[in-house]
Amino acid sequence: MTATVIKPSVINPPAMLGMLGGGQLGRFFVIAAHELGYKVTVLDPDQNSPAGKIADVHICANFDDALALKKMADTCQAVTTEFENVPAKSLEKLALATTVRPSAACVSIAQHRVLEKNFIKDAGLPVAPFVVINSANDLPNDTNTIYPAILKVARFGYDGKGQARVKNQADAKQAFTEFKQETCVLEQMLALDLEVSVVLARDSMGNIATFPTAENSHLNGILDISIVPARCSEVIKANAQELAKKLAEKLDYVGVMGVEFFVVGSQLLVNEIAPRPHNSGHYTIDACITNQFEQQVRAMTGLALGDGSLHSNAVMVNILGDSWVNNLEPLWNKALAHASLKLHLYSKHEPRKARKMGHFTVIGKNKKAILNAALIARSELNIGLS
Ligand code: ADP
Ligand code: MG
C-alpha cells in the first residue's frame, strides 16, 4: 500500500467501490451504487450485516485488519464510510493507495465531540455552552449556570448512548464515574423549540448540493420522526442551510454529511456533524430527485452531483426493534395499506430494543394528510409503545 498510485478524477461504472461498515446506511449505498452500475465491496466484521449481504464482495473482518484493508485498497477505486467510529487510521492507510472520501481528517473531527465542538466554535458557528471534562476536577460546581446539563462521552456515543442528564455537580460526578472517566463534554441543557438537520453533498471541486431542511423529533435520544419541509420559519430553514454549507467548506469536506441543529427561539445552534448520510435524510430516497446515497456515490466517484430538490412533501418514521412486541412481526400489511407509504426494512438479523430495523416515508402534496397517515401507520406498527 505504499506505492504512489495515480488516482483518476472520475471513476466510472462498473468500477468497484469500497464501503467501510455494513449497516443500513451501507446497504442503501450498495443499492444506489448498483443502480448506477458500480460494484461494491463492504468491510464489516458481522457476517449478517445488512450491506454485506447484498454487496458484490463482503470482507468479513475488523475495520483495522491490515489484510482486509490491503484487499480493499487493491480492489476498490474509491472508499467511503457509513459510520463515524471507523478508525481514522484505517482511512489514512487506505488513502495512501486509493481515493478516500470523506478524508480521515474530517472523520476524526466528527468522531470526537471535543474536536467537533471546538471546530464548530472556531469556525464562528454557534454551539450550546459546554465545558470539556478530562478529569473530575473539571466538573463545574453548582453555582455554574451550565446546570442542568447533559454529560456526553467524547467518543463512540450515538442514538443518545453515552449521555446522562445531570442537575448538579454531584450528579455529573456520578455520571462521569459511570462513563469510566473518559473525556466528556458537559453541555448546557437547552429548552429546545425544535430540532432540524441539513444533509448535503460536496464534491472535490467545491460544488455543494443541499437537501431541504428536515424537522426532527426524538424519542429516548433516538430519531423518531422527520418532517420535510420543516415547520419553522423560512429564515431558520435558510440559516441552517447556510451554516451546514459553511461547515462543509471549512472542513474541505468531500462526500455526504449531515448537520444537526437545535432551535431555541430565533437562535440556531449546531449540535453535531455526521460524516456520512444521515438518518434524517432517509426521506430523500422517496421524496427527492436524487437521494442522499446516490449523492454519496456521485461525490466519491467525481461524478457531477445530482439535483437534491424535493418532489413531494415527506414524513419519515423510524421503526425500532421495540415494534416486535413479544417477538411478533409487526403488521406490515396495515402500514402498507396506506398507498403513499414507502416501507424500507433493513434485513437485520434480529430485532432488538432500540435497534433501527427499518423506516417508512409517507409522501404527498398535502402536508397535514401525510403527517396524519404517518402517525396512524406509526401506531399500527407499535411505534413509540415503550
Ligand atoms: P447522538 O450522537 O446520540 O445523536 P446528540 O448530542 O445528538 O447525540 O443527542 C441526542 C438528542 O438528545 C438530541 O437530538 C436532542 O434531542 C437531545 N439533546 C442533546 N443535547 C442536548 C442539549 N444540550 N439540550 C437539550 N437536548 C439535547
Ligand atoms: Mg445526534
PDB file of N, CA and C in Angstrom, residues 195-265:
ATOM      1  N   GLU A 195     -35.821  20.665  16.650  1.00  0.00           N
ATOM      2  CA  GLU A 195     -34.523  20.220  16.133  1.00  0.00           C
ATOM      3  C   GLU A 195     -34.661  20.103  14.625  1.00  0.00           C
ATOM      4  N   VAL A 196     -33.653  20.572  13.927  1.00  0.00           N
ATOM      5  CA  VAL A 196     -33.664  20.458  12.467  1.00  0.00           C
ATOM      6  C   VAL A 196     -32.308  19.924  12.010  1.00  0.00           C
ATOM      7  N   SER A 197     -32.271  19.466  10.761  1.00  0.00           N
ATOM      8  CA  SER A 197     -30.994  18.979  10.233  1.00  0.00           C
ATOM      9  C   SER A 197     -30.914  19.293   8.746  1.00  0.00           C
ATOM     10  N   VAL A 198     -29.674  19.347   8.287  1.00  0.00           N
ATOM     11  CA  VAL A 198     -29.438  19.538   6.854  1.00  0.00           C
ATOM     12  C   VAL A 198     -28.445  18.478   6.401  1.00  0.00           C
ATOM     13  N   VAL A 199     -28.784  17.773   5.345  1.00  0.00           N
ATOM     14  CA  VAL A 199     -27.852  16.844   4.724  1.00  0.00           C
ATOM     15  C   VAL A 199     -27.391  17.497   3.426  1.00  0.00           C
ATOM     16  N   LEU A 200     -26.111  17.405   3.153  1.00  0.00           N
ATOM     17  CA  LEU A 200     -25.599  17.983   1.903  1.00  0.00           C
ATOM     18  C   LEU A 200     -24.530  17.096   1.307  1.00  0.00           C
ATOM     19  N   ALA A 201     -24.260  17.339   0.050  1.00  0.00           N
ATOM     20  CA  ALA A 201     -23.145  16.661  -0.616  1.00  0.00           C
ATOM     21  C   ALA A 201     -22.214  17.733  -1.144  1.00  0.00           C
ATOM     22  N   ARG A 202     -20.906  17.483  -0.996  1.00  0.00           N
ATOM     23  CA  ARG A 202     -19.926  18.420  -1.555  1.00  0.00           C
ATOM     24  C   ARG A 202     -18.948  17.610  -2.387  1.00  0.00           C
ATOM     25  N   ASP A 203     -18.666  18.095  -3.600  1.00  0.00           N
ATOM     26  CA  ASP A 203     -17.729  17.349  -4.449  1.00  0.00           C
ATOM     27  C   ASP A 203     -16.316  17.930  -4.328  1.00  0.00           C
ATOM     28  N   SER A 204     -15.374  17.287  -5.017  1.00  0.00           N
ATOM     29  CA  SER A 204     -13.968  17.677  -4.835  1.00  0.00           C
ATOM     30  C   SER A 204     -13.660  19.034  -5.469  1.00  0.00           C
ATOM     31  N   MET A 205     -14.594  19.544  -6.301  1.00  0.00           N
ATOM     32  CA  MET A 205     -14.413  20.875  -6.896  1.00  0.00           C
ATOM     33  C   MET A 205     -14.970  21.958  -5.975  1.00  0.00           C
ATOM     34  N   GLY A 206     -15.666  21.532  -4.929  1.00  0.00           N
ATOM     35  CA  GLY A 206     -16.250  22.509  -4.003  1.00  0.00           C
ATOM     36  C   GLY A 206     -17.713  22.801  -4.277  1.00  0.00           C
ATOM     37  N   ASN A 207     -18.297  22.112  -5.275  1.00  0.00           N
ATOM     38  CA  ASN A 207     -19.737  22.305  -5.508  1.00  0.00           C
ATOM     39  C   ASN A 207     -20.516  21.654  -4.373  1.00  0.00           C
ATOM     40  N   ILE A 208     -21.602  22.322  -3.984  1.00  0.00           N
ATOM     41  CA  ILE A 208     -22.425  21.785  -2.900  1.00  0.00           C
ATOM     42  C   ILE A 208     -23.866  21.647  -3.355  1.00  0.00           C
ATOM     43  N   ALA A 209     -24.469  20.498  -3.043  1.00  0.00           N
ATOM     44  CA  ALA A 209     -25.911  20.325  -3.270  1.00  0.00           C
ATOM     45  C   ALA A 209     -26.523  19.998  -1.920  1.00  0.00           C
ATOM     46  N   THR A 210     -27.431  20.834  -1.459  1.00  0.00           N
ATOM     47  CA  THR A 210     -28.051  20.554  -0.154  1.00  0.00           C
ATOM     48  C   THR A 210     -29.412  19.911  -0.364  1.00  0.00           C
ATOM     49  N   PHE A 211     -29.836  19.178   0.639  1.00  0.00           N
ATOM     50  CA  PHE A 211     -31.202  18.684   0.691  1.00  0.00           C
ATOM     51  C   PHE A 211     -31.985  19.637   1.593  1.00  0.00           C
ATOM     52  N   PRO A 212     -33.318  19.661   1.435  1.00  0.00           N
ATOM     53  CA  PRO A 212     -34.124  20.571   2.262  1.00  0.00           C
ATOM     54  C   PRO A 212     -33.933  20.318   3.755  1.00  0.00           C
ATOM     55  N   THR A 213     -34.139  21.356   4.541  1.00  0.00           N
ATOM     56  CA  THR A 213     -34.011  21.267   5.998  1.00  0.00           C
ATOM     57  C   THR A 213     -35.132  20.379   6.557  1.00  0.00           C
ATOM     58  N   ALA A 214     -34.749  19.401   7.358  1.00  0.00           N
ATOM     59  CA  ALA A 214     -35.734  18.489   7.946  1.00  0.00           C
ATOM     60  C   ALA A 214     -35.987  18.874   9.404  1.00  0.00           C
ATOM     61  N   GLU A 215     -37.216  18.633   9.842  1.00  0.00           N
ATOM     62  CA  GLU A 215     -37.571  18.843  11.252  1.00  0.00           C
ATOM     63  C   GLU A 215     -37.594  17.467  11.927  1.00  0.00           C
ATOM     64  N   ASN A 216     -36.875  17.366  13.032  1.00  0.00           N
ATOM     65  CA  ASN A 216     -36.717  16.042  13.643  1.00  0.00           C
ATOM     66  C   ASN A 216     -37.250  15.994  15.059  1.00  0.00           C
ATOM     67  N   SER A 217     -37.946  14.906  15.383  1.00  0.00           N
ATOM     68  CA  SER A 217     -38.262  14.698  16.800  1.00  0.00           C
ATOM     69  C   SER A 217     -37.686  13.362  17.240  1.00  0.00           C
ATOM     70  N   HIS A 218     -37.223  13.347  18.493  1.00  0.00           N
ATOM     71  CA  HIS A 218     -36.529  12.182  19.029  1.00  0.00           C
ATOM     72  C   HIS A 218     -37.343  11.552  20.146  1.00  0.00           C
ATOM     73  N   LEU A 219     -37.136  10.267  20.314  1.00  0.00           N
ATOM     74  CA  LEU A 219     -37.746   9.534  21.423  1.00  0.00           C
ATOM     75  C   LEU A 219     -36.613   8.797  22.108  1.00  0.00           C
ATOM     76  N   ASN A 220     -36.418   9.046  23.389  1.00  0.00           N
ATOM     77  CA  ASN A 220     -35.312   8.429  24.135  1.00  0.00           C
ATOM     78  C   ASN A 220     -33.962   8.623  23.438  1.00  0.00           C
ATOM     79  N   GLY A 221     -33.744   9.809  22.902  1.00  0.00           N
ATOM     80  CA  GLY A 221     -32.450  10.121  22.284  1.00  0.00           C
ATOM     81  C   GLY A 221     -32.275   9.559  20.882  1.00  0.00           C
ATOM     82  N   ILE A 222     -33.298   8.871  20.363  1.00  0.00           N
ATOM     83  CA  ILE A 222     -33.191   8.283  19.020  1.00  0.00           C
ATOM     84  C   ILE A 222     -34.168   9.001  18.093  1.00  0.00           C
ATOM     85  N   LEU A 223     -33.727   9.260  16.867  1.00  0.00           N
ATOM     86  CA  LEU A 223     -34.623   9.920  15.919  1.00  0.00           C
ATOM     87  C   LEU A 223     -35.902   9.097  15.771  1.00  0.00           C
ATOM     88  N   ASP A 224     -37.016   9.776  15.836  1.00  0.00           N
ATOM     89  CA  ASP A 224     -38.319   9.106  15.715  1.00  0.00           C
ATOM     90  C   ASP A 224     -38.977   9.504  14.397  1.00  0.00           C
ATOM     91  N   ILE A 225     -39.156  10.821  14.214  1.00  0.00           N
ATOM     92  CA  ILE A 225     -39.875  11.309  13.023  1.00  0.00           C
ATOM     93  C   ILE A 225     -39.116  12.469  12.388  1.00  0.00           C
ATOM     94  N   SER A 226     -39.040  12.474  11.074  1.00  0.00           N
ATOM     95  CA  SER A 226     -38.551  13.652  10.338  1.00  0.00           C
ATOM     96  C   SER A 226     -39.670  14.160   9.449  1.00  0.00           C
ATOM     97  N   ILE A 227     -39.880  15.474   9.494  1.00  0.00           N
ATOM     98  CA  ILE A 227     -40.921  16.100   8.681  1.00  0.00           C
ATOM     99  C   ILE A 227     -40.244  17.074   7.718  1.00  0.00           C
ATOM    100  N   VAL A 228     -40.577  16.944   6.440  1.00  0.00           N
ATOM    101  CA  VAL A 228     -39.940  17.798   5.432  1.00  0.00           C
ATOM    102  C   VAL A 228     -40.988  18.332   4.466  1.00  0.00           C
ATOM    103  N   PRO A 229     -41.055  19.641   4.244  1.00  0.00           N
ATOM    104  CA  PRO A 229     -40.190  20.666   4.811  1.00  0.00           C
ATOM    105  C   PRO A 229     -40.455  20.861   6.309  1.00  0.00           C
ATOM    106  N   ALA A 230     -39.412  21.334   7.015  1.00  0.00           N
ATOM    107  CA  ALA A 230     -39.540  21.591   8.447  1.00  0.00           C
ATOM    108  C   ALA A 230     -40.594  22.666   8.674  1.00  0.00           C
ATOM    109  N   ARG A 231     -41.328  22.532   9.797  1.00  0.00           N
ATOM    110  CA  ARG A 231     -42.377  23.514  10.107  1.00  0.00           C
ATOM    111  C   ARG A 231     -41.801  24.628  10.966  1.00  0.00           C
ATOM    112  N   CYS A 232     -40.923  25.412  10.377  1.00  0.00           N
ATOM    113  CA  CYS A 232     -40.382  26.578  11.096  1.00  0.00           C
ATOM    114  C   CYS A 232     -40.202  27.697  10.077  1.00  0.00           C
ATOM    115  N   SER A 233     -39.721  28.838  10.543  1.00  0.00           N
ATOM    116  CA  SER A 233     -39.659  29.992   9.641  1.00  0.00           C
ATOM    117  C   SER A 233     -38.681  29.734   8.495  1.00  0.00           C
ATOM    118  N   GLU A 234     -38.940  30.413   7.384  1.00  0.00           N
ATOM    119  CA  GLU A 234     -38.054  30.291   6.215  1.00  0.00           C
ATOM    120  C   GLU A 234     -36.650  30.746   6.589  1.00  0.00           C
ATOM    121  N   VAL A 235     -36.570  31.722   7.505  1.00  0.00           N
ATOM    122  CA  VAL A 235     -35.261  32.252   7.905  1.00  0.00           C
ATOM    123  C   VAL A 235     -34.446  31.152   8.591  1.00  0.00           C
ATOM    124  N   ILE A 236     -35.063  30.430   9.500  1.00  0.00           N
ATOM    125  CA  ILE A 236     -34.347  29.355  10.198  1.00  0.00           C
ATOM    126  C   ILE A 236     -33.936  28.274   9.207  1.00  0.00           C
ATOM    127  N   LYS A 237     -34.848  27.910   8.319  1.00  0.00           N
ATOM    128  CA  LYS A 237     -34.519  26.862   7.328  1.00  0.00           C
ATOM    129  C   LYS A 237     -33.335  27.283   6.467  1.00  0.00           C
ATOM    130  N   ALA A 238     -33.366  28.532   6.028  1.00  0.00           N
ATOM    131  CA  ALA A 238     -32.293  29.026   5.158  1.00  0.00           C
ATOM    132  C   ALA A 238     -30.979  29.150   5.936  1.00  0.00           C
ATOM    133  N   ASN A 239     -31.074  29.607   7.188  1.00  0.00           N
ATOM    134  CA  ASN A 239     -29.873  29.721   8.024  1.00  0.00           C
ATOM    135  C   ASN A 239     -29.209  28.377   8.216  1.00  0.00           C
ATOM    136  N   ALA A 240     -30.019  27.359   8.469  1.00  0.00           N
ATOM    137  CA  ALA A 240     -29.479  26.007   8.682  1.00  0.00           C
ATOM    138  C   ALA A 240     -28.718  25.563   7.433  1.00  0.00           C
ATOM    139  N   GLN A 241     -29.286  25.868   6.266  1.00  0.00           N
ATOM    140  CA  GLN A 241     -28.615  25.505   5.008  1.00  0.00           C
ATOM    141  C   GLN A 241     -27.258  26.213   4.901  1.00  0.00           C
ATOM    142  N   GLU A 242     -27.266  27.493   5.236  1.00  0.00           N
ATOM    143  CA  GLU A 242     -26.032  28.285   5.116  1.00  0.00           C
ATOM    144  C   GLU A 242     -24.963  27.791   6.085  1.00  0.00           C
ATOM    145  N   LEU A 243     -25.376  27.520   7.340  1.00  0.00           N
ATOM    146  CA  LEU A 243     -24.411  27.062   8.344  1.00  0.00           C
ATOM    147  C   LEU A 243     -23.835  25.696   7.954  1.00  0.00           C
ATOM    148  N   ALA A 244     -24.672  24.817   7.445  1.00  0.00           N
ATOM    149  CA  ALA A 244     -24.192  23.479   7.039  1.00  0.00           C
ATOM    150  C   ALA A 244     -23.179  23.615   5.895  1.00  0.00           C
ATOM    151  N   LYS A 245     -23.482  24.502   4.955  1.00  0.00           N
ATOM    152  CA  LYS A 245     -22.564  24.720   3.820  1.00  0.00           C
ATOM    153  C   LYS A 245     -21.233  25.270   4.319  1.00  0.00           C
ATOM    154  N   LYS A 246     -21.328  26.216   5.249  1.00  0.00           N
ATOM    155  CA  LYS A 246     -20.127  26.845   5.786  1.00  0.00           C
ATOM    156  C   LYS A 246     -19.224  25.795   6.457  1.00  0.00           C
ATOM    157  N   LEU A 247     -19.865  24.893   7.206  1.00  0.00           N
ATOM    158  CA  LEU A 247     -19.090  23.845   7.878  1.00  0.00           C
ATOM    159  C   LEU A 247     -18.403  22.936   6.862  1.00  0.00           C
ATOM    160  N   ALA A 248     -19.145  22.562   5.823  1.00  0.00           N
ATOM    161  CA  ALA A 248     -18.576  21.677   4.794  1.00  0.00           C
ATOM    162  C   ALA A 248     -17.375  22.341   4.132  1.00  0.00           C
ATOM    163  N   GLU A 249     -17.508  23.643   3.893  1.00  0.00           N
ATOM    164  CA  GLU A 249     -16.407  24.379   3.261  1.00  0.00           C
ATOM    165  C   GLU A 249     -15.201  24.469   4.188  1.00  0.00           C
ATOM    166  N   LYS A 250     -15.449  24.806   5.439  1.00  0.00           N
ATOM    167  CA  LYS A 250     -14.343  24.915   6.417  1.00  0.00           C
ATOM    168  C   LYS A 250     -13.624  23.587   6.578  1.00  0.00           C
ATOM    169  N   LEU A 251     -14.387  22.499   6.484  1.00  0.00           N
ATOM    170  CA  LEU A 251     -13.778  21.171   6.634  1.00  0.00           C
ATOM    171  C   LEU A 251     -13.112  20.710   5.338  1.00  0.00           C
ATOM    172  N   ASP A 252     -13.357  21.429   4.257  1.00  0.00           N
ATOM    173  CA  ASP A 252     -12.973  20.996   2.909  1.00  0.00           C
ATOM    174  C   ASP A 252     -13.475  19.559   2.685  1.00  0.00           C
ATOM    175  N   TYR A 253     -14.719  19.396   3.038  1.00  0.00           N
ATOM    176  CA  TYR A 253     -15.362  18.085   3.067  1.00  0.00           C
ATOM    177  C   TYR A 253     -15.697  17.608   1.655  1.00  0.00           C
ATOM    178  N   VAL A 254     -15.434  16.339   1.379  1.00  0.00           N
ATOM    179  CA  VAL A 254     -15.892  15.739   0.117  1.00  0.00           C
ATOM    180  C   VAL A 254     -16.713  14.503   0.458  1.00  0.00           C
ATOM    181  N   GLY A 255     -17.965  14.516   0.055  1.00  0.00           N
ATOM    182  CA  GLY A 255     -18.868  13.415   0.371  1.00  0.00           C
ATOM    183  C   GLY A 255     -20.191  13.958   0.886  1.00  0.00           C
ATOM    184  N   VAL A 256     -20.942  13.087   1.542  1.00  0.00           N
ATOM    185  CA  VAL A 256     -22.237  13.490   2.099  1.00  0.00           C
ATOM    186  C   VAL A 256     -22.079  13.670   3.601  1.00  0.00           C
ATOM    187  N   MET A 257     -22.608  14.748   4.114  1.00  0.00           N
ATOM    188  CA  MET A 257     -22.594  14.923   5.568  1.00  0.00           C
ATOM    189  C   MET A 257     -23.933  15.449   6.076  1.00  0.00           C
ATOM    190  N   GLY A 258     -24.185  15.147   7.350  1.00  0.00           N
ATOM    191  CA  GLY A 258     -25.419  15.625   7.978  1.00  0.00           C
ATOM    192  C   GLY A 258     -25.045  16.569   9.110  1.00  0.00           C
ATOM    193  N   VAL A 259     -25.795  17.623   9.260  1.00  0.00           N
ATOM    194  CA  VAL A 259     -25.552  18.547  10.368  1.00  0.00           C
ATOM    195  C   VAL A 259     -26.851  18.673  11.165  1.00  0.00           C
ATOM    196  N   GLU A 260     -26.751  18.413  12.472  1.00  0.00           N
ATOM    197  CA  GLU A 260     -27.923  18.525  13.358  1.00  0.00           C
ATOM    198  C   GLU A 260     -27.899  19.875  14.055  1.00  0.00           C
ATOM    199  N   PHE A 261     -29.071  20.471  14.166  1.00  0.00           N
ATOM    200  CA  PHE A 261     -29.190  21.790  14.804  1.00  0.00           C
ATOM    201  C   PHE A 261     -30.240  21.775  15.903  1.00  0.00           C
ATOM    202  N   PHE A 262     -30.031  22.654  16.885  1.00  0.00           N
ATOM    203  CA  PHE A 262     -31.046  22.947  17.889  1.00  0.00           C
ATOM    204  C   PHE A 262     -31.637  24.307  17.543  1.00  0.00           C
ATOM    205  N   VAL A 263     -32.950  24.415  17.674  1.00  0.00           N
ATOM    206  CA  VAL A 263     -33.599  25.713  17.514  1.00  0.00           C
ATOM    207  C   VAL A 263     -34.110  26.148  18.884  1.00  0.00           C
ATOM    208  N   VAL A 264     -33.623  27.308  19.348  1.00  0.00           N
ATOM    209  CA  VAL A 264     -34.085  27.866  20.622  1.00  0.00           C
ATOM    210  C   VAL A 264     -34.527  29.296  20.326  1.00  0.00           C
ATOM    211  N   GLY A 265     -35.837  29.517  20.313  1.00  0.00           N
ATOM    212  CA  GLY A 265     -36.345  30.828  19.903  1.00  0.00           C
ATOM    213  C   GLY A 265     -35.923  31.103  18.474  1.00  0.00           C
TER     214      GLY A 265
END
